Amino acid sequence: MTPMIATDGRHALVVDDNPRHAVLNTTVLEASGWTADVARDGFEAIVRLRQRAYDLLVLDYRLPGMD
């Protein structure tokens, strides 16, 4: 299966406290033409969301401190 390539500057935020999962999600997104930032918990995600608008959020459903 060939991934769809996003060519219009789409930017994602990956929120995951597991470094391996964050790297995996980021790698898949970047292979599909996305750029991605990573947040390690809900608090960091909120800070990043206040700094820029994202086209996509990839969220872990159990995060330390804030789900």
Short mmCIF file of C-alpha atoms in Angstrom, two decimals:
data_model
loop_
_atom_site.label_atom_id
_atom_site.label_comp_id
_atom_site.label_asym_id
_atom_site.label_seq_id
_atom_site.Cartn_x
_atom_site.Cartn_y
_atom_site.Cartn_z
CA MET A 1 0.00 0.00 0.00
CA THR A 2 1.39 3.40 -0.97
CA PRO A 3 0.89 6.13 1.67
CA MET A 4 -0.90 9.31 0.72
CA ILE A 5 1.61 12.15 0.59
CA ALA A 6 0.56 15.43 2.18
CA THR A 7 2.19 18.24 0.23
CA ASP A 8 0.57 21.29 1.73
CA GLY A 9 2.56 21.66 4.96
CA ARG A 10 0.39 19.57 7.27
CA HIS A 11 1.67 19.50 10.82
CA ALA A 12 0.77 16.99 13.55
CA LEU A 13 1.21 16.82 17.29
CA VAL A 14 2.00 13.38 18.73
CA VAL A 15 1.19 13.14 22.45
CA ASP A 16 2.62 10.01 24.06
CA ASP A 17 4.64 9.33 27.21
CA ASN A 18 6.21 6.20 25.69
CA PRO A 19 9.26 7.31 23.65
CA ARG A 20 9.09 4.27 21.35
CA HIS A 21 5.47 4.93 20.46
CA ALA A 22 6.18 8.62 19.89
CA VAL A 23 9.06 7.77 17.53
CA LEU A 24 6.95 5.19 15.69
CA ASN A 25 4.04 7.59 15.20
CA THR A 26 6.34 10.41 14.14
CA THR A 27 8.17 8.15 11.67
CA VAL A 28 4.91 6.99 10.07
CA LEU A 29 3.63 10.57 9.80
CA GLU A 30 6.87 11.88 8.31
CA ALA A 31 6.98 9.01 5.79
CA SER A 32 3.53 10.18 4.70
CA GLY A 33 4.68 13.76 4.15
CA TRP A 34 3.69 15.27 7.49
CA THR A 35 5.88 17.14 9.94
CA ALA A 36 5.36 16.38 13.61
CA ASP A 37 6.07 17.67 17.09
CA VAL A 38 6.02 15.46 20.18
CA ALA A 39 4.60 16.19 23.63
CA ARG A 40 5.25 13.77 26.51
CA ASP A 41 2.12 14.51 28.54
CA GLY A 42 -1.14 16.43 28.52
CA PHE A 43 0.37 19.54 30.08
CA GLU A 44 3.07 19.79 27.41
CA ALA A 45 0.43 19.19 24.74
CA ILE A 46 -1.62 22.14 25.98
CA VAL A 47 1.45 24.38 25.88
CA ARG A 48 2.20 23.33 22.30
CA LEU A 49 -1.45 23.78 21.25
CA ARG A 50 -1.35 27.34 22.57
CA GLN A 51 1.77 28.01 20.47
CA ARG A 52 0.45 26.81 17.10
CA ALA A 53 -2.51 25.27 15.32
CA TYR A 54 -2.10 21.62 14.32
CA ASP A 55 -3.85 19.79 11.52
CA LEU A 56 -3.81 16.49 13.40
CA LEU A 57 -3.42 15.28 16.99
CA VAL A 58 -2.28 11.71 17.71
CA LEU A 59 -3.06 11.09 21.37
CA ASP A 60 -2.23 8.35 23.82
CA TYR A 61 -5.31 7.74 25.94
CA ARG A 62 -3.48 7.24 29.26
CA LEU A 63 -1.03 10.00 30.04
CA PRO A 64 0.70 10.79 33.33
CA GLY A 65 -0.83 13.69 35.22
CA MET A 66 -3.61 14.42 32.74
CA ASP A 67 -5.56 12.14 30.42
#
